[in-house]
GROMACS .gro file of C-alpha atoms in nm:
model
  405
    1MET     CA    1   2.179  -2.960   5.525
    2GLN     CA    2   1.995  -3.258   5.708
    3ASN     CA    3   2.120  -3.412   5.994
    4ILE     CA    4   2.334  -3.630   5.884
    5ASP     CA    5   2.369  -4.050   6.030
    6PHE     CA    6   2.784  -4.153   6.048
    7LYS     CA    7   2.685  -4.514   6.168
    8LYS     CA    8   2.536  -4.468   5.673
    9PRO     CA    9   2.857  -4.563   5.460
   10LEU     CA   10   3.036  -4.290   5.373
   11ALA     CA   11   2.875  -4.349   4.984
   12GLN     CA   12   2.547  -4.278   5.128
   13ARG     CA   13   2.625  -4.002   5.309
   14MET     CA   14   2.807  -3.840   5.019
   15ARG     CA   15   2.510  -3.865   4.795
   16PRO     CA   16   2.458  -3.569   4.583
   17GLU     CA   17   2.201  -3.372   4.696
   18ASN     CA   18   2.172  -3.166   4.342
   19LEU     CA   19   2.325  -3.178   4.048
   20GLU     CA   20   2.587  -2.870   4.089
   21GLU     CA   21   2.751  -3.162   4.303
   22PHE     CA   22   2.696  -3.416   4.061
   23VAL     CA   23   2.999  -3.582   3.925
   24GLY     CA   24   3.007  -3.709   3.540
   25GLN     CA   25   2.731  -3.816   3.305
   26THR     CA   26   2.796  -3.453   3.143
   27HIS     CA   27   2.582  -3.590   2.769
   28LEU     CA   28   2.300  -3.605   2.968
   29VAL     CA   29   2.261  -3.316   3.253
   30GLY     CA   30   2.589  -3.064   3.176
   31LYS     CA   31   2.429  -2.738   3.110
   32GLU     CA   32   2.127  -2.738   2.894
   33LYS     CA   33   2.188  -3.138   2.867
   34ILE     CA   34   1.822  -3.260   2.818
   35LEU     CA   35   1.778  -3.451   3.200
   36SER     CA   36   1.867  -3.137   3.369
   37GLN     CA   37   1.625  -2.916   3.173
   38ILE     CA   38   1.364  -3.205   3.248
   39ILE     CA   39   1.454  -3.160   3.602
   40GLU     CA   40   1.546  -2.867   3.690
   41GLY     CA   41   1.161  -2.762   3.456
   42ASP     CA   42   0.967  -3.059   3.708
   43LYS     CA   43   0.855  -3.236   3.362
   44ILE     CA   44   0.919  -3.551   3.456
   45PRO     CA   45   0.845  -3.854   3.210
   46SER     CA   46   0.823  -4.224   3.231
   47MET     CA   47   1.191  -4.299   3.165
   48ILE     CA   48   1.526  -4.578   3.223
   49PHE     CA   49   1.823  -4.531   3.374
   50TRP     CA   50   2.070  -4.778   3.232
   51GLY     CA   51   2.471  -4.791   3.314
   52PRO     CA   52   2.687  -4.968   3.529
   53PRO     CA   53   2.712  -4.982   3.908
   54GLY     CA   54   2.793  -4.678   4.001
   55SER     CA   55   2.780  -4.434   3.791
   56GLY     CA   56   2.520  -4.223   3.968
   57LYS     CA   57   2.122  -4.445   3.834
   58THR     CA   58   2.028  -4.394   4.186
   59THR     CA   59   2.151  -4.076   4.246
   60LEU     CA   60   1.945  -3.911   3.987
   61ALA     CA   61   1.647  -4.019   4.105
   62PHE     CA   62   1.708  -3.897   4.415
   63ILE     CA   63   1.787  -3.560   4.308
   64ILE     CA   64   1.501  -3.585   4.109
   65ALA     CA   65   1.277  -3.658   4.453
   66GLN     CA   66   1.441  -3.306   4.654
   67LYS     CA   67   1.272  -3.087   4.293
   68THR     CA   68   0.978  -3.262   4.220
   69ASN     CA   69   0.668  -3.146   4.326
   70SER     CA   70   0.498  -3.529   4.234
   71HIS     CA   71   0.458  -3.746   4.559
   72PHE     CA   72   0.823  -4.023   4.573
   73VAL     CA   73   0.817  -4.340   4.606
   74GLN     CA   74   1.095  -4.537   4.584
   75ILE     CA   75   1.147  -4.991   4.580
   76SER     CA   76   1.380  -5.256   4.533
   77ALA     CA   77   1.239  -5.501   4.247
   78VAL     CA   78   1.408  -5.771   4.507
   79SER     CA   79   1.227  -5.748   4.756
   80SER     CA   80   0.884  -5.566   4.653
   81GLY     CA   81   0.597  -5.781   4.577
   82VAL     CA   82   0.274  -5.794   4.410
   83LYS     CA   83   0.084  -5.666   4.734
   84GLU     CA   84   0.330  -5.367   4.780
   85MET     CA   85   0.234  -5.299   4.422
   86ARG     CA   86  -0.103  -5.263   4.474
   87ARG     CA   87  -0.073  -5.065   4.787
   88ILE     CA   88   0.127  -4.807   4.556
   89PHE     CA   89  -0.127  -4.774   4.299
   90GLU     CA   90  -0.347  -4.774   4.528
   91GLU     CA   91  -0.218  -4.468   4.743
   92ALA     CA   92  -0.112  -4.321   4.361
   93LYS     CA   93  -0.442  -4.311   4.295
   94ASP     CA   94  -0.569  -4.084   4.617
   95MET     CA   95  -0.251  -3.829   4.593
   96LEU     CA   96  -0.384  -3.746   4.153
   97ARG     CA   97  -0.754  -3.808   4.316
   98ALA     CA   98  -0.664  -3.565   4.684
   99TYR     CA   99  -0.425  -3.322   4.602
  100ASN     CA  100  -0.357  -3.299   4.247
  101LYS     CA  101  -0.027  -3.451   4.265
  102ASN     CA  102   0.155  -3.726   4.035
  103THR     CA  103   0.358  -3.978   4.154
  104ILE     CA  104   0.702  -4.126   4.050
  105LEU     CA  105   0.783  -4.442   4.155
  106PHE     CA  106   1.123  -4.509   4.131
  107ILE     CA  107   1.215  -4.936   4.109
  108ASP     CA  108   1.605  -5.034   4.167
  109GLU     CA  109   1.709  -5.279   3.974
  110ILE     CA  110   1.369  -5.266   3.777
  111HIS     CA  111   1.554  -5.636   3.563
  112ARG     CA  112   1.406  -5.808   3.830
  113PHE     CA  113   1.100  -5.780   3.821
  114ASN     CA  114   0.952  -6.064   3.574
  115LYS     CA  115   0.749  -6.038   3.261
  116SER     CA  116   0.392  -6.029   3.503
  117GLN     CA  117   0.550  -5.790   3.767
  118GLN     CA  118   0.636  -5.567   3.446
  119ASP     CA  119   0.324  -5.576   3.275
  120SER     CA  120   0.125  -5.453   3.576
  121LEU     CA  121   0.293  -5.211   3.545
  122LEU     CA  122   0.188  -5.118   3.234
  123PRO     CA  123  -0.190  -4.993   3.242
  124ARG     CA  124  -0.022  -4.729   3.515
  125VAL     CA  125   0.175  -4.599   3.314
  126GLU     CA  126  -0.053  -4.545   3.025
  127LYS     CA  127  -0.289  -4.360   3.220
  128GLY     CA  128  -0.087  -4.211   3.412
  129ASP     CA  129  -0.144  -4.314   3.765
  130ILE     CA  130   0.272  -4.339   3.855
  131ILE     CA  131   0.540  -4.240   3.671
  132LEU     CA  132   0.781  -4.458   3.634
  133ILE     CA  133   1.163  -4.421   3.678
  134GLY     CA  134   1.356  -4.741   3.663
  135ALA     CA  135   1.716  -4.829   3.714
  136THR     CA  136   1.876  -5.112   3.526
  137THR     CA  137   2.285  -5.218   3.513
  138GLU     CA  138   2.110  -5.479   3.248
  139ASN     CA  139   1.996  -5.357   2.853
  140PRO     CA  140   1.687  -5.298   2.847
  141SER     CA  141   1.582  -5.415   2.557
  142PHE     CA  142   1.678  -5.744   2.669
  143GLU     CA  143   1.520  -5.690   3.058
  144VAL     CA  144   1.240  -5.506   3.035
  145ASN     CA  145   0.899  -5.583   2.836
  146SER     CA  146   0.871  -5.418   2.475
  147ALA     CA  147   0.548  -5.240   2.580
  148LEU     CA  148   0.710  -5.054   2.876
  149LEU     CA  149   1.004  -4.955   2.751
  150SER     CA  150   0.797  -4.780   2.430
  151ARG     CA  151   0.634  -4.572   2.650
  152SER     CA  152   0.918  -4.408   2.827
  153ARG     CA  153   1.307  -4.202   2.739
  154VAL     CA  154   1.603  -4.454   2.821
  155PHE     CA  155   1.870  -4.214   2.932
  156VAL     CA  156   2.276  -4.440   2.873
  157LEU     CA  157   2.485  -4.349   3.131
  158ASN     CA  158   2.867  -4.390   3.124
  159LYS     CA  159   3.115  -4.565   3.318
  160LEU     CA  160   3.259  -4.307   3.549
  161GLU     CA  161   3.578  -4.209   3.419
  162PRO     CA  162   3.914  -4.214   3.645
  163ASN     CA  163   3.923  -3.797   3.691
  164GLU     CA  164   3.554  -3.828   3.803
  165ILE     CA  165   3.551  -4.064   4.071
  166GLU     CA  166   3.928  -3.855   4.210
  167ILE     CA  167   3.684  -3.577   4.251
  168ILE     CA  168   3.408  -3.746   4.385
  169ILE     CA  169   3.706  -3.944   4.636
  170LYS     CA  170   3.844  -3.591   4.687
  171ASN     CA  171   3.511  -3.410   4.778
  172ALA     CA  172   3.507  -3.722   5.092
  173LEU     CA  173   3.793  -3.624   5.168
  174VAL     CA  174   3.737  -3.246   5.261
  175ASP     CA  175   3.363  -3.274   5.291
  176LYS     CA  176   3.357  -3.176   5.692
  177LYS     CA  177   2.968  -3.225   5.750
  178ARG     CA  178   2.893  -3.577   5.560
  179GLY     CA  179   3.263  -3.718   5.426
  180LEU     CA  180   3.579  -3.739   5.630
  181GLY     CA  181   3.701  -3.350   5.683
  182ASN     CA  182   3.739  -3.426   6.068
  183GLU     CA  183   3.876  -3.753   5.986
  184LYS     CA  184   4.274  -3.569   5.854
  185ILE     CA  185   4.349  -3.875   5.680
  186ASP     CA  186   4.681  -3.836   5.472
  187ILE     CA  187   4.652  -4.009   5.147
  188ARG     CA  188   4.900  -3.875   4.844
  189GLU     CA  189   4.753  -3.763   4.524
  190GLU     CA  190   4.931  -4.069   4.351
  191ASP     CA  191   4.758  -4.351   4.586
  192ILE     CA  192   4.341  -4.091   4.561
  193LYS     CA  193   4.445  -4.197   4.098
  194TYR     CA  194   4.561  -4.515   4.232
  195LEU     CA  195   4.273  -4.551   4.387
  196ALA     CA  196   4.030  -4.407   4.102
  197GLU     CA  197   4.171  -4.655   3.901
  198LEU     CA  198   4.115  -4.911   4.053
  199SER     CA  199   3.746  -4.870   4.160
  200GLY     CA  200   3.665  -4.981   3.815
  201GLY     CA  201   3.451  -4.666   3.708
  202ASP     CA  202   3.238  -4.720   4.035
  203ALA     CA  203   3.166  -4.416   4.282
  204ARG     CA  204   2.998  -4.612   4.508
  205ASN     CA  205   3.308  -4.855   4.513
  206ALA     CA  206   3.603  -4.607   4.597
  207LEU     CA  207   3.460  -4.454   4.826
  208ASN     CA  208   3.330  -4.757   5.041
  209ALA     CA  209   3.755  -4.896   4.993
  210LEU     CA  210   3.817  -4.498   5.080
  211GLU     CA  211   3.603  -4.550   5.432
  212LEU     CA  212   3.743  -4.886   5.478
  213ALA     CA  213   4.133  -4.778   5.464
  214SER     CA  214   4.108  -4.486   5.687
  215ASN     CA  215   3.949  -4.730   5.981
  216ILE     CA  216   4.259  -4.935   5.882
  217ASN     CA  217   4.461  -4.605   5.927
  218THR     CA  218   4.469  -4.243   5.863
  219LYS     CA  219   4.764  -4.226   5.677
  220ILE     CA  220   4.680  -4.421   5.337
  221SER     CA  221   4.899  -4.610   5.158
  222ARG     CA  222   4.880  -4.840   4.823
  223LYS     CA  223   4.864  -5.155   5.017
  224ILE     CA  224   4.643  -5.067   5.273
  225ILE     CA  225   4.365  -4.916   4.927
  226GLU     CA  226   4.489  -5.286   4.781
  227GLU     CA  227   4.329  -5.450   5.105
  228ALA     CA  228   4.025  -5.248   5.105
  229ILE     CA  229   3.943  -5.288   4.777
  230GLN     CA  230   4.095  -5.608   4.756
  231ARG     CA  231   4.061  -5.659   4.362
  232ALA     CA  232   3.998  -5.453   4.088
  233HIS     CA  233   3.579  -5.477   3.989
  234LEU     CA  234   3.539  -5.674   3.739
  235LEU     CA  235   3.244  -5.599   3.503
  236TYR     CA  236   3.062  -5.959   3.375
  237ASP     CA  237   2.801  -6.071   3.460
  238LYS     CA  238   2.691  -6.405   3.269
  239GLY     CA  239   2.284  -6.294   3.220
  240GLY     CA  240   2.317  -5.900   3.115
  241GLU     CA  241   2.458  -5.725   2.806
  242GLU     CA  242   2.852  -5.710   2.933
  243HIS     CA  243   2.858  -6.092   2.830
  244TYR     CA  244   2.741  -6.057   2.514
  245ASN     CA  245   2.951  -5.776   2.480
  246ILE     CA  246   3.286  -5.925   2.581
  247ILE     CA  247   3.148  -6.276   2.362
  248SER     CA  248   3.178  -6.045   2.071
  249ALA     CA  249   3.479  -5.887   2.216
  250LEU     CA  250   3.664  -6.267   2.160
  251HIS     CA  251   3.495  -6.341   1.844
  252LYS     CA  252   3.605  -6.057   1.652
  253SER     CA  253   3.915  -6.038   1.792
  254MET     CA  254   4.015  -6.428   1.722
  255ARG     CA  255   3.873  -6.405   1.370
  256GLY     CA  256   4.103  -6.034   1.298
  257GLY     CA  257   4.397  -6.205   1.414
  258ASP     CA  258   4.480  -6.122   1.745
  259ALA     CA  259   4.567  -6.302   1.948
  260ASP     CA  260   4.712  -6.117   2.292
  261ALA     CA  261   4.361  -5.928   2.225
  262ALA     CA  262   4.181  -6.285   2.192
  263LEU     CA  263   4.336  -6.422   2.554
  264TYR     CA  264   4.241  -6.079   2.753
  265TRP     CA  265   3.865  -6.147   2.665
  266LEU     CA  266   3.868  -6.534   2.747
  267ALA     CA  267   4.010  -6.447   3.072
  268ARG     CA  268   3.788  -6.162   3.113
  269MET     CA  269   3.461  -6.415   3.088
  270ILE     CA  270   3.696  -6.718   3.295
  271GLU     CA  271   3.758  -6.468   3.567
  272GLY     CA  272   3.463  -6.318   3.542
  273GLY     CA  273   3.217  -6.669   3.667
  274GLU     CA  274   3.201  -6.759   3.327
  275ASP     CA  275   3.083  -7.114   3.221
  276PRO     CA  276   3.407  -7.257   3.067
  277LEU     CA  277   3.181  -7.489   2.911
  278TYR     CA  278   2.994  -7.192   2.678
  279ILE     CA  279   3.332  -7.043   2.593
  280ALA     CA  280   3.418  -7.420   2.452
  281ARG     CA  281   3.079  -7.447   2.264
  282ARG     CA  282   3.158  -7.098   2.105
  283LEU     CA  283   3.510  -7.153   1.980
  284ILE     CA  284   3.373  -7.499   1.776
  285ARG     CA  285   3.084  -7.254   1.672
  286PHE     CA  286   3.343  -7.003   1.555
  287ALA     CA  287   3.618  -7.306   1.410
  288SER     CA  288   3.352  -7.381   1.161
  289GLU     CA  289   3.169  -7.060   1.101
  290ASP     CA  290   3.573  -6.815   1.071
  291ILE     CA  291   3.803  -7.092   1.041
  292GLY     CA  292   3.574  -7.345   0.834
  293ILE     CA  293   3.759  -7.480   0.523
  294ALA     CA  294   4.074  -7.276   0.548
  295ASN     CA  295   4.179  -7.570   0.757
  296SER     CA  296   3.987  -7.864   0.906
  297PHE     CA  297   4.205  -7.863   1.209
  298ALA     CA  298   4.066  -7.616   1.369
  299LEU     CA  299   3.746  -7.862   1.466
  300GLU     CA  300   3.943  -8.065   1.621
  301GLN     CA  301   4.099  -7.761   1.851
  302ALA     CA  302   3.779  -7.710   1.954
  303THR     CA  303   3.606  -7.978   2.041
  304ALA     CA  304   3.926  -8.138   2.240
  305ALA     CA  305   3.930  -7.818   2.412
  306TYR     CA  306   3.514  -7.887   2.558
  307ASP     CA  307   3.618  -8.258   2.588
  308ALA     CA  308   3.947  -8.056   2.873
  309CYS     CA  309   3.667  -7.861   3.023
  310HIS     CA  310   3.402  -8.126   3.055
  311TYR     CA  311   3.692  -8.375   3.203
  312ILE     CA  312   3.900  -8.142   3.422
  313GLY     CA  313   3.671  -7.858   3.448
  314VAL     CA  314   3.805  -7.489   3.631
  315PRO     CA  315   4.096  -7.353   3.660
  316GLU     CA  316   4.289  -7.620   3.498
  317CYS     CA  317   4.123  -7.620   3.190
  318ASN     CA  318   4.126  -7.244   3.140
  319ILE     CA  319   4.446  -7.333   3.028
  320ASN     CA  320   4.319  -7.566   2.742
  321LEU     CA  321   4.044  -7.290   2.678
  322ALA     CA  322   4.392  -7.042   2.594
  323GLN     CA  323   4.558  -7.340   2.369
  324ALA     CA  324   4.238  -7.338   2.158
  325VAL     CA  325   4.170  -6.966   2.154
  326VAL     CA  326   4.490  -6.842   2.036
  327TYR     CA  327   4.540  -7.131   1.837
  328MET     CA  328   4.224  -7.019   1.595
  329ALA     CA  329   4.349  -6.661   1.603
  330LYS     CA  330   4.656  -6.778   1.470
  331SER     CA  331   4.497  -6.994   1.189
  332LYS     CA  332   4.410  -6.908   0.813
  333LYS     CA  333   4.024  -6.799   0.875
  334SER     CA  334   3.769  -6.900   0.575
  335ASN     CA  335   3.441  -6.778   0.591
  336LYS     CA  336   3.323  -6.967   0.260
  337LEU     CA  337   3.141  -7.199   0.403
  338TYR     CA  338   2.928  -7.003   0.683
  339GLU     CA  339   2.802  -6.805   0.378
  340ALA     CA  340   2.675  -7.101   0.144
  341TYR     CA  341   2.516  -7.199   0.408
  342GLN     CA  342   2.372  -6.906   0.490
  343LYS     CA  343   2.215  -6.861   0.048
  344VAL     CA  344   2.146  -7.273   0.079
  345GLN     CA  345   1.931  -7.162   0.413
  346GLN     CA  346   1.765  -6.920   0.190
  347ASP     CA  347   1.654  -7.125  -0.108
  348VAL     CA  348   1.539  -7.383   0.141
  349LYS     CA  349   1.339  -7.080   0.278
  350ASN     CA  350   1.225  -7.015  -0.083
  351PHE     CA  351   1.167  -7.324  -0.174
  352PRO     CA  352   1.096  -7.565   0.044
  353ASN     CA  353   0.932  -7.833  -0.104
  354GLU     CA  354   1.102  -7.909  -0.386
  355PRO     CA  355   1.080  -8.250  -0.517
  356VAL     CA  356   1.390  -8.455  -0.519
  357PRO     CA  357   1.503  -8.561  -0.866
  358LEU     CA  358   1.349  -8.955  -1.008
  359HIS     CA  359   1.736  -9.060  -1.024
  360LEU     CA  360   1.823  -9.009  -0.677
  361ARG     CA  361   1.525  -9.133  -0.534
  362ASN     CA  362   1.542  -9.506  -0.393
  363ALA     CA  363   1.353  -9.797  -0.542
  364PRO     CA  364   1.315 -10.033  -0.293
  365THR     CA  365   0.961 -10.222  -0.425
  366LYS     CA  366   0.867 -10.207  -0.797
  367LEU     CA  367   0.602  -9.974  -0.828
  368MET     CA  368   0.869  -9.717  -0.762
  369LYS     CA  369   1.042  -9.897  -1.019
  370GLU     CA  370   0.743  -9.881  -1.279
  371LEU     CA  371   0.740  -9.461  -1.155
  372ASN     CA  372   1.117  -9.428  -1.281
  373TYR     CA  373   1.244  -9.395  -0.968
  374GLY     CA  374   1.663  -9.454  -0.958
  375LYS     CA  375   1.620  -9.438  -1.351
  376ASP     CA  376   1.924  -9.299  -1.503
  377TYR     CA  377   2.067  -9.248  -1.167
  378LYS     CA  378   2.546  -9.300  -1.258
  379TYR     CA  379   2.677  -9.478  -0.999
  380THR     CA  380   3.043  -9.273  -1.005
  381PRO     CA  381   3.284  -9.550  -0.905
  382HIS     CA  382   3.201  -9.736  -1.179
  383TYR     CA  383   3.378  -9.460  -1.402
  384ASP     CA  384   3.665  -9.385  -1.443
  385ASN     CA  385   3.619  -9.037  -1.592
  386PRO     CA  386   3.422  -8.840  -1.420
  387GLU     CA  387   3.332  -8.612  -1.664
  388ASP     CA  388   3.141  -8.957  -1.741
  389ALA     CA  389   2.972  -8.915  -1.421
  390LYS     CA  390   2.815  -8.584  -1.417
  391GLN     CA  391   2.465  -8.551  -1.307
  392GLU     CA  392   2.224  -8.332  -1.154
  393TYR     CA  393   2.216  -8.349  -0.749
  394LEU     CA  394   2.006  -8.047  -0.709
  395PRO     CA  395   1.580  -7.988  -0.807
  396LYS     CA  396   1.495  -7.884  -1.135
  397ARG     CA  397   1.446  -7.538  -1.023
  398LEU     CA  398   1.789  -7.487  -0.823
  399LYS     CA  399   1.969  -7.665  -1.143
  400GLY     CA  400   2.322  -7.541  -1.133
  401ARG     CA  401   2.359  -7.299  -0.878
  402LYS     CA  402   2.633  -7.274  -0.692
  403TYR     CA  403   2.732  -7.172  -0.335
  404LEU     CA  404   3.065  -7.213  -0.259
  405ASP     CA  405   3.237  -7.009  -0.470
   0.00000   0.00000   0.00000
């Protein structure tokens, strides 16, 4: 055990140093699971750790650093530039040439690297100059170059469960070498559970709150916990995968007619800082896609909500969005219009240049009239009987096509 600097945050001091201390992610690091075998066998491939904050991505990288015989280098995508990357690549070559030692490069928040920065990694990974370990809270399908992704194993980490957070909190409370074991902290079992629930599956969040609470008072009450954690962690990133997950949940809740669930997902977006105009635009789309001709007033509600958001902004427009969301959820649904347009799109793709029938063409010139433009067109207002005014409006190859059932 190395000397512990108690000036460092509790979360950093309590970081597990081996898999035996690691809590959670048993689907990856449980007995005989793939990641534990890779680490124990020191057969580290290039890989991406993808998971929410505080789920153990960086901790697993540090455990690998302790276990591997490779040279381990850590950088942050936020602060590292081209010059530092070149230096690391040169050092990696030297380590391999002089000591026959691989270099593992751990990049925290790899999603913050732009395309050119990620492209610079690709030849190094392909040649074996470095073994890449990236950590990201974002869906790597969106944020990591496909070529780099194809050469890496992706390991998905889950949000920690409250009972797993409880274990982490209790370990910190009794650990006398790294934790708060010498502080004589007085906290009830139910308040530990409460802290675990409030931390939102984020171990770092829980330990930071615990440390702050212990600094306020060694007798930790629920009120002190609330002061320390301030509010439950809202996992919402406007540019990341959770953004798309939540808007999908909102859409599907409205489609399924569950107004309560729709309100919940709406609030998750609003309280997470989403642009209300973005939400309003999605409601306008929903009004035609999922409600359509079943209730033409839905589009009016959606566009009115957009106008309200534009005029008054947040937080005043929140209730306008809520009104529109509930209206959409409770409205009768029909996707016939949406499906009809999909059929039309396919026909336009398959028959992109079908000529307009001659009788439907205007004939503003003498030549056009001589070419029979507009000939035999039936002007429907002149017919009392609709049957007498029937004529073909589609191109010849699509004659009789029905898009709306």
